[in-house]
Coordinates of C-alpha atoms and ligand atoms in Angstrom, one line a residue:
M1 CA 101.5 72.4 81.7
T2 CA 98.5 74.7 82.4
S3 CA 98.1 77.7 80.2
P4 CA 98.3 81.2 81.7
A5 CA 94.5 81.4 81.3
D6 CA 93.9 78.2 83.3
K7 CA 96.1 79.5 86.1
E8 CA 94.2 82.8 86.1
I9 CA 90.9 81.0 86.6
S10 CA 92.3 78.7 89.3
K11 CA 93.7 81.5 91.4
P12 CA 91.7 83.3 94.0
S13 CA 91.3 87.0 93.2
N14 CA 92.7 89.8 95.3
F15 CA 92.6 93.6 95.2
L16 CA 95.7 93.8 93.0
R17 CA 94.3 91.3 90.4
Q18 CA 91.1 93.4 90.4
I19 CA 93.0 96.6 89.7
I20 CA 95.0 95.0 86.9
E21 CA 91.9 93.4 85.4
H22 CA 90.1 96.8 85.6
D23 CA 93.0 98.5 83.9
L24 CA 93.2 95.9 81.1
A25 CA 89.4 96.1 80.6
H26 CA 89.5 99.9 80.3
G27 CA 92.7 100.1 78.2
T28 CA 94.3 102.3 80.8
Y29 CA 97.8 101.4 79.4
A30 CA 96.8 100.1 76.0
D31 CA 98.4 103.0 74.1
R32 CA 101.6 103.0 75.9
K33 CA 104.8 102.9 73.8
W34 CA 107.9 101.1 74.7
G35 CA 111.3 102.2 73.3
G36 CA 112.8 98.8 73.8
S37 CA 114.7 99.8 76.9
P38 CA 114.2 102.3 79.8
G39 CA 114.2 105.9 78.9
D40 CA 112.5 109.3 78.9
A41 CA 109.3 110.4 77.2
A42 CA 111.0 110.9 73.8
H43 CA 112.7 107.6 73.8
H44 CA 109.4 105.7 74.4
A45 CA 107.4 107.9 72.1
A46 CA 109.7 106.8 69.2
G47 CA 109.0 103.1 70.1
Q48 CA 106.3 100.5 69.3
T49 CA 103.1 99.9 71.2
D50 CA 104.4 98.0 74.3
P51 CA 104.2 94.2 73.6
A52 CA 103.9 93.8 77.4
K53 CA 100.3 94.4 78.6
V54 CA 101.5 95.3 82.1
R55 CA 105.0 96.0 83.5
L56 CA 105.8 95.3 87.1
R57 CA 109.2 95.3 88.8
F58 CA 110.9 93.7 91.7
P59 CA 113.4 96.3 93.0
P60 CA 115.7 95.0 95.7
E61 CA 118.5 97.0 97.2
P62 CA 121.6 94.9 96.8
N63 CA 122.6 95.2 100.5
G64 CA 122.0 91.6 101.7
Y65 CA 120.5 88.3 100.7
L66 CA 116.9 88.0 99.9
H67 CA 114.5 86.4 102.5
I68 CA 111.1 84.9 102.6
G69 CA 109.5 88.3 102.7
H70 CA 111.1 89.2 99.4
A71 CA 110.0 85.8 98.1
K72 CA 106.4 87.0 98.7
S73 CA 107.1 90.1 96.7
I74 CA 108.8 88.1 93.9
C75 CA 106.0 85.6 93.6
L76 CA 103.5 88.5 93.6
N77 CA 105.2 90.7 91.0
F78 CA 106.5 88.0 88.6
G79 CA 103.3 86.0 89.1
L80 CA 101.0 88.9 88.1
A81 CA 103.1 89.7 85.1
R82 CA 103.0 86.1 84.0
D83 CA 99.3 85.8 84.5
Y84 CA 98.3 89.0 82.7
G85 CA 100.5 88.9 79.6
G86 CA 103.0 91.3 81.1
V87 CA 106.6 91.3 82.2
C88 CA 108.4 91.9 85.4
H89 CA 111.7 93.7 85.6
L90 CA 114.4 92.8 88.0
R91 CA 115.8 96.2 89.1
F92 CA 118.7 96.7 91.5
D93 CA 117.8 99.7 93.5
D94 CA 121.4 100.7 93.9
T95 CA 121.1 104.5 94.4
N96 CA 122.5 104.4 97.9
P97 CA 126.3 104.2 97.3
E98 CA 127.4 103.0 100.7
K99 CA 125.8 99.6 101.4
E100 CA 125.8 97.8 98.1
D101 CA 127.9 94.9 97.0
T102 CA 128.2 92.8 93.8
E103 CA 128.1 89.6 96.0
Y104 CA 124.5 90.5 96.8
V105 CA 123.7 91.3 93.2
D106 CA 124.7 87.8 92.1
S107 CA 122.9 86.2 95.0
I108 CA 119.7 88.1 94.1
I109 CA 119.8 87.0 90.5
D110 CA 120.3 83.4 91.6
A111 CA 117.5 83.6 94.1
V112 CA 114.9 84.9 91.7
K113 CA 115.9 82.4 89.0
W114 CA 115.8 79.6 91.6
L115 CA 112.3 80.6 92.6
G116 CA 111.3 79.9 89.0
F117 CA 111.0 83.4 87.5
G118 CA 112.7 85.2 84.6
W119 CA 112.7 88.8 83.4
E120 CA 113.5 88.4 79.8
N121 CA 110.8 89.1 77.3
K122 CA 110.9 89.0 73.5
G123 CA 114.6 89.9 73.3
E124 CA 114.5 92.4 76.2
T125 CA 116.7 91.6 79.1
N126 CA 114.7 93.7 81.7
L127 CA 117.5 93.4 84.2
Y128 CA 118.3 97.0 85.2
Q129 CA 120.2 99.0 87.7
A130 CA 118.8 102.2 89.1
S131 CA 122.3 103.8 89.1
D132 CA 122.2 103.8 85.3
Y133 CA 119.5 106.5 85.7
F134 CA 121.6 108.9 87.6
D135 CA 122.1 111.2 84.6
F136 CA 118.3 111.4 84.0
M137 CA 117.7 111.9 87.7
Y138 CA 120.0 114.8 87.7
R139 CA 118.3 116.3 84.6
A140 CA 114.9 115.8 86.4
A141 CA 116.3 117.7 89.4
E142 CA 117.4 120.6 87.2
Y143 CA 114.0 120.6 85.5
L144 CA 112.3 120.9 88.9
I145 CA 114.6 123.8 89.9
E146 CA 113.9 125.6 86.6
A147 CA 110.2 125.2 86.9
G148 CA 110.3 126.6 90.4
H149 CA 109.5 123.2 92.1
A150 CA 112.8 122.7 93.9
Y151 CA 115.3 124.7 95.9
V152 CA 118.7 124.3 97.6
D153 CA 118.3 124.5 101.4
E154 CA 121.4 125.4 103.5
Q155 CA 119.8 125.1 106.9
T156 CA 121.4 122.6 109.3
V157 CA 119.9 119.2 109.7
E158 CA 118.6 120.3 113.1
Q159 CA 117.0 123.5 111.7
M160 CA 115.3 121.5 109.0
R161 CA 114.0 119.0 111.6
L162 CA 112.6 121.8 113.8
S163 CA 111.0 123.7 110.9
R164 CA 109.3 120.6 109.6
G165 CA 106.7 120.7 112.3
D166 CA 104.9 117.5 113.4
F167 CA 101.4 115.9 113.1
A168 CA 99.9 118.7 115.2
H169 CA 101.8 121.6 113.9
P170 CA 102.5 122.9 110.3
G171 CA 106.0 123.4 109.3
T172 CA 107.6 126.8 108.6
N173 CA 109.3 127.9 105.4
S174 CA 113.0 127.8 105.1
P175 CA 114.7 131.2 104.7
F176 CA 116.3 129.7 101.5
R177 CA 112.9 128.8 100.0
S178 CA 112.4 132.0 98.1
R179 CA 115.6 131.9 96.1
T180 CA 115.2 132.3 92.3
P181 CA 115.5 129.3 90.0
E182 CA 118.7 130.8 88.7
Q183 CA 120.2 131.0 92.2
N184 CA 119.1 127.5 92.9
L185 CA 120.5 126.1 89.7
A186 CA 123.8 127.7 90.3
R187 CA 124.0 126.3 93.9
F188 CA 122.9 122.8 92.7
R189 CA 125.6 122.8 90.1
E190 CA 128.1 123.7 92.8
M191 CA 126.8 120.8 94.8
R192 CA 127.4 118.5 91.9
D193 CA 130.8 119.9 91.2
G194 CA 132.0 119.2 94.7
L195 CA 132.3 122.7 95.9
H196 CA 130.4 122.1 99.1
E197 CA 130.8 119.7 102.0
D198 CA 128.8 116.6 102.7
G199 CA 125.7 117.5 104.6
S200 CA 126.1 121.2 104.1
M201 CA 123.0 121.6 101.9
V202 CA 120.3 119.6 100.2
L203 CA 118.0 120.0 97.3
R204 CA 114.4 120.0 98.4
A205 CA 111.1 119.7 96.5
K206 CA 109.1 122.9 96.9
I207 CA 105.6 121.6 97.8
D208 CA 103.8 122.7 101.0
M209 CA 105.3 123.1 104.5
A210 CA 101.8 123.1 105.9
S211 CA 100.7 119.8 104.3
P212 CA 99.0 117.4 106.6
N213 CA 101.2 114.8 105.0
I214 CA 104.6 115.4 106.4
N215 CA 106.2 113.7 103.4
L216 CA 105.0 116.6 101.3
R217 CA 106.7 119.3 103.5
D218 CA 109.4 120.0 101.0
P219 CA 111.2 116.6 101.1
A220 CA 114.9 116.4 100.4
I221 CA 115.5 114.9 97.0
Y222 CA 119.3 115.2 96.5
R223 CA 122.1 115.2 99.1
I224 CA 125.9 115.6 99.0
R225 CA 127.7 112.4 99.7
R226 CA 131.3 111.7 98.8
A227 CA 131.2 108.0 98.3
T228 CA 132.4 105.6 95.6
H229 CA 129.5 103.9 94.0
H230 CA 130.0 100.3 92.8
N231 CA 128.6 101.2 89.3
T232 CA 129.4 104.8 88.8
G233 CA 132.6 105.1 90.8
D234 CA 133.5 108.7 91.8
K235 CA 131.5 110.3 89.0
W236 CA 129.0 111.7 91.5
C237 CA 129.3 113.3 94.9
I238 CA 125.6 114.0 95.0
Y239 CA 123.0 111.2 95.2
P240 CA 119.2 111.2 94.9
M241 CA 117.1 110.3 97.9
Y242 CA 115.2 107.0 97.6
T243 CA 111.8 108.8 97.5
F244 CA 112.9 110.8 94.5
A245 CA 114.8 108.0 92.7
H246 CA 112.1 105.3 93.0
P247 CA 109.2 107.0 91.1
I248 CA 111.7 108.0 88.4
E249 CA 113.0 104.5 88.0
D250 CA 109.5 103.2 87.6
A251 CA 108.6 105.9 85.1
L252 CA 111.8 105.3 82.9
E253 CA 111.0 101.6 82.8
Q254 CA 107.3 102.3 81.9
I255 CA 106.1 100.3 84.9
T256 CA 102.3 100.2 85.0
H257 CA 101.7 98.9 88.5
S258 CA 104.4 99.6 91.1
L259 CA 103.7 97.4 94.1
C260 CA 105.3 98.2 97.5
T261 CA 104.7 97.5 101.1
L262 CA 102.3 99.5 103.3
E263 CA 105.0 101.6 104.9
F264 CA 105.2 103.6 101.6
E265 CA 101.5 104.5 101.6
D266 CA 102.3 108.0 102.9
Q267 CA 104.8 108.4 100.2
R268 CA 102.3 107.9 97.4
P269 CA 101.2 111.5 97.2
F270 CA 104.9 112.5 96.7
Y271 CA 105.3 109.7 94.1
D272 CA 102.3 111.2 92.2
W273 CA 103.4 114.8 92.7
L274 CA 106.8 114.1 91.3
L275 CA 105.7 112.1 88.3
D276 CA 102.9 114.6 87.5
R277 CA 105.6 117.4 87.4
L278 CA 107.8 115.4 85.2
C279 CA 104.9 114.5 82.9
E280 CA 104.1 118.2 82.7
G281 CA 107.6 118.9 81.7
G282 CA 107.5 116.2 79.1
L283 CA 110.4 114.3 80.7
V284 CA 108.6 111.0 81.3
A285 CA 105.9 109.2 79.3
T286 CA 102.3 109.4 80.2
P287 CA 100.3 107.9 81.8
H288 CA 102.8 107.5 84.6
P289 CA 103.1 104.5 86.8
H290 CA 100.8 104.1 89.8
Q291 CA 101.9 102.9 93.2
Y292 CA 99.8 100.3 95.2
E293 CA 100.6 99.1 98.6
F294 CA 100.2 95.6 100.1
A295 CA 100.9 94.1 103.5
R296 CA 104.4 92.9 104.0
L297 CA 105.0 89.3 105.2
N298 CA 105.5 88.9 108.9
L299 CA 106.2 85.2 109.7
T300 CA 106.2 83.9 113.3
Y301 CA 109.6 82.9 114.7
V302 CA 111.2 84.6 111.8
L303 CA 113.0 87.9 111.2
T304 CA 112.4 89.5 107.8
S305 CA 114.9 92.3 107.7
K306 CA 118.1 92.1 105.7
R307 CA 119.9 94.2 108.3
K308 CA 118.9 92.0 111.2
L309 CA 119.7 88.8 109.3
A310 CA 123.1 90.4 108.5
Q311 CA 123.6 90.8 112.2
L312 CA 123.0 87.1 112.9
V313 CA 125.6 86.3 110.2
Y314 CA 128.3 88.9 111.3
D315 CA 127.8 88.0 115.0
H316 CA 128.3 84.3 114.1
K317 CA 124.9 83.3 115.5
V318 CA 124.5 81.2 112.4
S319 CA 127.0 79.7 110.0
G320 CA 126.3 82.1 107.2
W321 CA 123.6 83.6 105.0
D322 CA 122.8 80.0 103.8
D323 CA 122.6 78.5 107.3
P324 CA 119.5 76.2 107.0
R325 CA 117.9 78.0 110.0
M326 CA 118.0 81.3 108.1
P327 CA 114.8 82.5 106.3
T328 CA 117.0 83.7 103.4
I329 CA 116.2 82.1 100.0
V330 CA 119.7 80.4 100.2
G331 CA 119.0 79.2 103.7
L332 CA 115.6 77.8 102.8
R333 CA 117.0 76.1 99.8
R334 CA 119.8 74.5 101.8
R335 CA 117.2 73.5 104.4
G336 CA 115.4 71.6 101.7
Y337 CA 112.6 74.0 100.6
T338 CA 111.6 73.8 97.0
P339 CA 110.6 76.7 94.7
E340 CA 107.2 75.0 94.4
A341 CA 106.7 75.1 98.1
I342 CA 107.5 78.7 98.4
Q343 CA 105.3 79.6 95.4
L344 CA 102.4 77.6 97.0
F345 CA 103.0 79.4 100.3
A346 CA 102.9 82.8 98.5
E347 CA 99.6 81.8 96.9
R348 CA 98.1 80.6 100.1
I349 CA 98.9 83.7 102.1
G350 CA 97.6 85.9 99.2
V351 CA 97.9 89.7 99.4
T352 CA 95.9 92.0 101.6
K353 CA 96.0 95.6 102.6
S354 CA 96.4 95.1 106.4
D355 CA 99.4 93.9 108.3
S356 CA 99.2 90.5 110.1
W357 CA 101.4 87.7 111.2
I358 CA 101.4 84.4 109.2
D359 CA 102.0 81.3 111.2
Y360 CA 105.2 79.5 110.4
S361 CA 103.2 76.3 110.1
T362 CA 101.7 77.7 106.9
L363 CA 105.1 77.7 105.3
E364 CA 105.9 74.1 106.5
G365 CA 102.4 73.0 105.4
A366 CA 103.1 74.2 101.9
L367 CA 106.4 72.3 101.9
R368 CA 104.8 69.1 103.1
D369 CA 102.0 69.3 100.6
T370 CA 104.5 69.7 97.7
L371 CA 107.0 67.2 99.0
D372 CA 104.6 64.4 100.0
P373 CA 103.6 63.5 96.4
I374 CA 107.2 63.4 95.1
A375 CA 109.7 62.6 97.8
P376 CA 111.1 59.1 97.7
R377 CA 110.7 57.2 100.9
A378 CA 113.4 55.7 103.0
M379 CA 113.9 54.3 106.5
A380 CA 116.3 55.9 108.9
V381 CA 117.1 55.5 112.6
L382 CA 118.0 58.7 114.2
D383 CA 118.7 57.6 117.8
P384 CA 119.9 54.1 117.2
I385 CA 120.1 51.1 119.5
K386 CA 120.8 47.6 118.4
L387 CA 118.1 45.0 118.3
V388 CA 119.3 41.4 118.3
L389 CA 117.0 38.6 117.0
T390 CA 118.0 35.8 119.4
N391 CA 116.5 33.0 117.4
W392 CA 117.7 34.2 114.0
D393 CA 120.3 31.6 113.5
E394 CA 117.9 28.7 114.3
V395 CA 115.0 30.0 112.2
M396 CA 116.8 31.6 109.3
G397 CA 120.4 30.1 109.5
A398 CA 123.6 31.5 110.9
G399 CA 124.9 34.5 108.9
K400 CA 121.8 34.5 106.7
L401 CA 120.4 37.8 105.3
D402 CA 116.9 38.0 104.0
D403 CA 115.8 40.4 101.2
C404 CA 113.2 43.0 101.9
N405 CA 111.4 45.3 99.5
A406 CA 109.5 48.6 99.9
P407 CA 108.0 51.0 97.4
V408 CA 110.0 54.1 96.6
H409 CA 106.7 55.9 96.9
P410 CA 103.5 54.3 98.2
H411 CA 101.3 56.0 95.6
H412 CA 103.6 55.8 92.6
P413 CA 104.4 52.1 92.0
E414 CA 106.1 53.2 88.7
Q415 CA 108.8 54.7 90.8
G416 CA 110.0 51.2 91.6
T417 CA 111.2 49.4 94.7
R418 CA 113.8 49.9 97.3
H419 CA 115.8 46.8 98.4
F420 CA 117.5 46.2 101.7
K421 CA 118.3 43.2 103.9
I422 CA 117.3 42.1 107.3
G423 CA 119.7 39.9 109.4
K424 CA 120.2 38.9 113.0
E425 CA 121.0 42.5 114.1
V426 CA 119.1 45.7 113.1
W427 CA 119.1 49.3 114.3
I428 CA 115.9 50.6 115.9
E429 CA 115.0 53.8 117.6
R430 CA 115.9 53.9 121.3
T431 CA 112.5 55.2 122.2
D432 CA 110.8 52.1 120.6
Y433 CA 111.7 50.0 123.6
E434 CA 110.3 50.4 127.1
E435 CA 110.9 48.0 129.9
T436 CA 107.7 49.1 131.7
P437 CA 105.6 50.8 129.0
P438 CA 103.2 53.6 129.7
K439 CA 99.6 53.0 128.8
G440 CA 99.0 53.0 125.1
F441 CA 102.6 52.2 124.2
F442 CA 102.4 49.6 121.3
R443 CA 106.0 49.2 120.4
L444 CA 108.6 46.9 122.1
F445 CA 108.3 45.8 125.7
P446 CA 109.0 42.5 127.5
A447 CA 106.5 40.4 129.5
H448 CA 106.0 42.2 132.8
T449 CA 103.6 42.9 135.6
N450 CA 101.9 46.3 135.4
A451 CA 101.3 48.8 138.2
G452 CA 97.9 47.2 138.8
G453 CA 99.5 43.8 139.4
Q454 CA 98.3 42.5 136.1
A455 CA 100.5 40.1 134.0
I456 CA 101.2 41.7 130.6
A457 CA 102.5 39.5 127.7
A458 CA 105.5 40.6 125.7
S459 CA 104.6 42.8 122.7
K460 CA 104.7 41.7 119.1
V461 CA 105.4 44.2 116.5
R462 CA 106.3 44.2 112.8
L463 CA 109.6 45.4 111.6
K464 CA 108.2 47.4 108.7
Y465 CA 108.5 45.5 105.3
G466 CA 110.1 42.7 107.4
H467 CA 109.0 40.1 109.9
V468 CA 106.9 40.1 113.1
I469 CA 109.0 39.9 116.2
E470 CA 108.3 39.3 119.9
C471 CA 110.1 41.3 122.5
V472 CA 112.3 39.3 124.9
G473 CA 113.9 42.1 127.0
A474 CA 117.2 43.9 126.9
T475 CA 120.8 43.8 128.0
K476 CA 122.1 46.6 130.2
D477 CA 125.4 48.0 131.2
A478 CA 126.5 48.4 134.8
S479 CA 124.7 51.7 135.1
G480 CA 121.4 50.2 134.0
Q481 CA 121.5 51.8 130.6
V482 CA 120.0 49.6 127.8
T483 CA 122.7 48.5 125.5
E484 CA 120.8 46.0 123.2
V485 CA 117.2 45.1 122.8
L486 CA 116.4 41.4 122.4
A487 CA 113.5 39.9 120.5
K488 CA 112.5 36.7 118.7
L489 CA 111.6 36.4 115.1
V490 CA 108.1 34.9 114.6
P491 CA 108.6 32.5 111.7
D492 CA 106.7 32.8 108.4
T493 CA 105.5 36.3 109.0
K494 CA 107.6 38.3 106.5
S495 CA 105.7 41.1 104.8
G496 CA 104.4 40.2 101.4
T497 CA 104.6 36.4 101.9
P498 CA 101.5 34.1 102.2
G499 CA 100.2 34.1 105.8
A500 CA 102.3 37.1 106.8
D501 CA 99.2 38.7 108.4
S502 CA 98.1 35.7 110.3
I503 CA 99.5 37.3 113.5
K504 CA 97.9 40.7 114.3
V505 CA 100.2 43.3 115.7
K506 CA 99.5 46.6 117.2
G507 CA 102.7 48.3 116.4
V508 CA 105.0 48.6 113.3
I509 CA 108.4 50.0 113.8
T510 CA 111.0 51.3 111.4
W511 CA 114.6 50.0 111.3
V512 CA 117.6 49.6 109.2
G513 CA 119.9 46.5 109.0
V514 CA 123.2 46.6 110.8
N515 CA 124.6 44.8 107.9
D516 CA 123.8 47.3 105.1
A517 CA 123.0 50.5 106.9
V518 CA 124.7 53.7 105.8
Q519 CA 126.0 55.9 108.6
A520 CA 124.9 59.5 108.3
E521 CA 125.2 62.8 110.0
V522 CA 121.8 64.2 110.5
R523 CA 121.2 67.8 111.5
L524 CA 118.0 68.4 113.3
Y525 CA 116.9 72.0 113.1
D526 CA 114.4 73.7 115.2
R527 CA 113.1 77.3 115.2
L528 CA 115.8 79.9 115.5
F529 CA 113.9 82.0 118.1
T530 CA 112.0 80.9 121.2
E531 CA 109.5 83.7 120.7
A532 CA 106.9 83.7 117.9
H533 CA 107.6 87.4 117.7
P534 CA 111.3 87.6 118.1
E535 CA 111.3 91.2 119.0
A536 CA 108.2 91.2 121.2
N537 CA 108.1 93.1 124.5
G538 CA 110.8 95.5 123.3
K539 CA 113.4 92.8 123.5
D540 CA 116.5 92.5 121.3
F541 CA 116.0 89.5 119.0
L542 CA 119.4 88.2 120.1
E543 CA 118.0 87.6 123.5
N544 CA 115.4 85.3 122.1
L545 CA 117.6 83.0 120.2
N546 CA 116.8 79.4 120.7
P547 CA 120.0 77.7 122.1
N548 CA 118.7 74.4 120.8
S549 CA 118.0 75.3 117.3
L550 CA 120.5 72.8 116.0
S551 CA 121.3 69.3 117.2
V552 CA 123.5 66.9 115.3
V553 CA 123.1 63.1 115.6
T554 CA 124.8 60.1 114.1
A555 CA 122.1 58.1 112.4
Y556 CA 121.7 55.0 110.2
V557 CA 119.9 55.2 106.9
E558 CA 118.9 52.4 104.6
P559 CA 121.3 51.4 101.8
S560 CA 119.3 53.1 99.0
M561 CA 120.7 56.4 100.5
A562 CA 124.2 55.4 99.6
N563 CA 125.6 57.7 96.8
V564 CA 122.7 60.1 96.6
A565 CA 123.6 63.5 95.2
A566 CA 123.5 66.7 97.3
G567 CA 120.2 68.5 97.4
Q568 CA 118.0 65.4 97.2
R569 CA 114.9 65.3 99.3
F570 CA 113.4 62.3 101.0
Q571 CA 110.7 61.3 103.4
F572 CA 112.2 59.3 106.2
E573 CA 109.3 57.2 107.3
R574 CA 107.9 58.4 110.6
H575 CA 110.4 61.2 110.9
G576 CA 109.6 63.7 108.3
Y577 CA 111.4 65.2 105.3
F578 CA 115.2 65.3 104.9
V579 CA 117.6 66.7 102.3
T580 CA 121.2 65.9 101.6
D581 CA 123.1 69.0 102.5
L582 CA 124.1 71.2 99.6
V583 CA 127.5 72.1 101.1
D584 CA 128.8 69.3 103.3
H585 CA 127.2 66.2 101.7
G586 CA 129.4 64.1 99.4
A587 CA 133.0 63.0 99.0
G588 CA 132.4 60.0 101.3
K589 CA 130.3 62.0 103.8
T590 CA 126.6 61.5 104.1
V591 CA 124.9 64.6 105.6
F592 CA 121.2 65.1 105.9
N593 CA 119.3 68.2 107.1
R594 CA 115.8 67.8 108.6
V595 CA 113.6 70.0 106.5
T596 CA 110.5 69.5 108.6
G597 CA 108.7 66.8 110.7
M598 CA 105.8 64.8 109.5
K599 CA 103.2 66.9 111.3
D600 CA 102.9 70.4 112.4
S601 CA 104.5 70.7 115.8
W602 CA 104.7 74.5 116.0
G603 CA 101.6 75.0 118.0
K604 CA 102.8 72.6 120.7
Ligands
ATP701 P1 114.9 94.8 104.3 O1 114.4 95.6 105.4 O2 114.9 93.3 104.6 O3 116.1 95.3 103.7 P2 113.6 96.1 102.2 O4 112.1 96.3 101.9 O5 114.4 97.3 102.6 O6 113.7 94.9 103.2 P3 114.4 95.9 99.5 O7 115.6 95.2 98.9 O8 114.2 97.3 99.3 O9 114.3 95.4 101.0 O10 113.1 95.1 99.0 C1 112.8 94.8 97.7 C2 111.3 94.5 97.6 O11 110.9 93.5 98.5 C3 110.5 95.7 98.0 O12 109.6 96.0 96.9 C4 109.8 95.4 99.2 O13 108.6 95.9 99.3 C5 109.8 93.8 99.2 N1 109.8 93.3 100.5 C6 110.8 93.4 101.4 N2 110.5 92.8 102.6 C7 109.2 92.3 102.4 C8 108.3 91.5 103.2 N3 108.6 91.2 104.5 N4 107.1 91.2 102.7 C9 106.8 91.5 101.4 N5 107.6 92.2 100.6 C10 108.8 92.6 101.1
MG702 MG1 116.0 98.3 102.5

């Protein structure tokens, strides 16, 4: 285990690390108090000096399954908290009553844990839900009204839109803007008490209708919405707007660094305006949290929007949120991704302040780099054809099987040895035989005359970990399709025996014994979209779905693959990385998913 300090040194810096290091060096948050749980200014003032040097948060809306973009944010927030002696809260941003579901809450908890992070710290749970702050939010709204910073606007949605102005034109004041605090308070309480219809009026912050930042032109902060909330039921018929709720959530939780994606940059002035007002009123502790923006993850061939991923699920374009082609955490996990691979990916892409696209191969590269040192090796034949060793009975004896050994991992002899048997018949890849081979083909071909009229001798190849064989030819069916490949065993050439290397071969092929092979269903996944930018050229992403994103083959794998548990990852020599499927593998069924090939094939 490396200590947090070691990790810090080994990690490249970025603008967020610099900000946090600066704040720590200058003691920006050193005197902060922590009341042991989220709360208002008085609650924290009565607490101890905060044992957490910094507080960050990951605030998902529980309206879908988390995806690789969220993973970037999780690794960032929890990683910074870990590296700087802080803590990261997991907060469900559940202030919008309509879209949320406890199924998503559970899946989000699982996903963050699986990625390797926790939110508990010295007895604090730090698992929060924003809807628990509705009472405080209401109080904050009343405070703003009383202080003359908010008013109830009864204009129609259309009137409000028109009076907002645009980039070129300042907005105009609402006729309701000059009401007294008393009038506004009475109206707001009527809103709360259900005396007005949904959409008939809103509470707006009173800032500046001529502000060059449109977000400061009296943004709506509370609306009437009769909806049952999964946490608070029918207690409320008014709900805070996201832009009002979010800064308050951060402030109650004593967040120091509130990280969000760049789309929220224009919201920062309102974030600060609101918390400055609430600090003035003594409602929330000072210094209040500060928002910083970073570039969201855009990954080629991948959609990173819960809403669009939900569409793929509900339209049955994939088998579910955990379909191995989905960029959800559950999908990536079922596909065979490891938490280590995703963390390494997040570290490699870093954080920046400008949007860009990350190539999918970066994610796969991180996976290969983390799996290669640990994945046990195995042989598998994905497109099997039978190879018959015609002289086996003479050379080895009829019915004889010969033992072969291979290391579980070539660089880790301590992991031991795999055992399997070779006999008269083995499975090989169909593409390892060519009757008239193209130039540079070093696998199985019989003696033949090439296009230039030259006599070419039959090829000799090694069956990996087995013997050298010499190709004889093939048997075919009536349609000319090869049904069996024929070869002769070259005696005394078995791998690991004296003199085995006396015959030089140009090719080595993988195989599994007909006698001891395990039949397996192998699911070969390809990119889900044919376009690197699934929504490029104004197209609907559904039009760019790759019709060949999944093909299922019946393969043979070596006997060490019998009885492996679900979720185990292997490298099938030559073919890439494979994982036993978390859902369908087991109970007599062997099912592998291809995680990724051996090499990057995305650019091709
Ligand atoms: P979606 O559009 O997929 O619903 P969201 O941003 O609305 O995404 P939230 O549940 O609100 O989803 O997101 C929780 C956190 O994850 C936010 O802080 C957000 O900034 C971050 N996040 C979401 N998508 C990405 C992404 N593609 N890259 C980096 N961070 C992301
Ligand atoms: Mg969202």
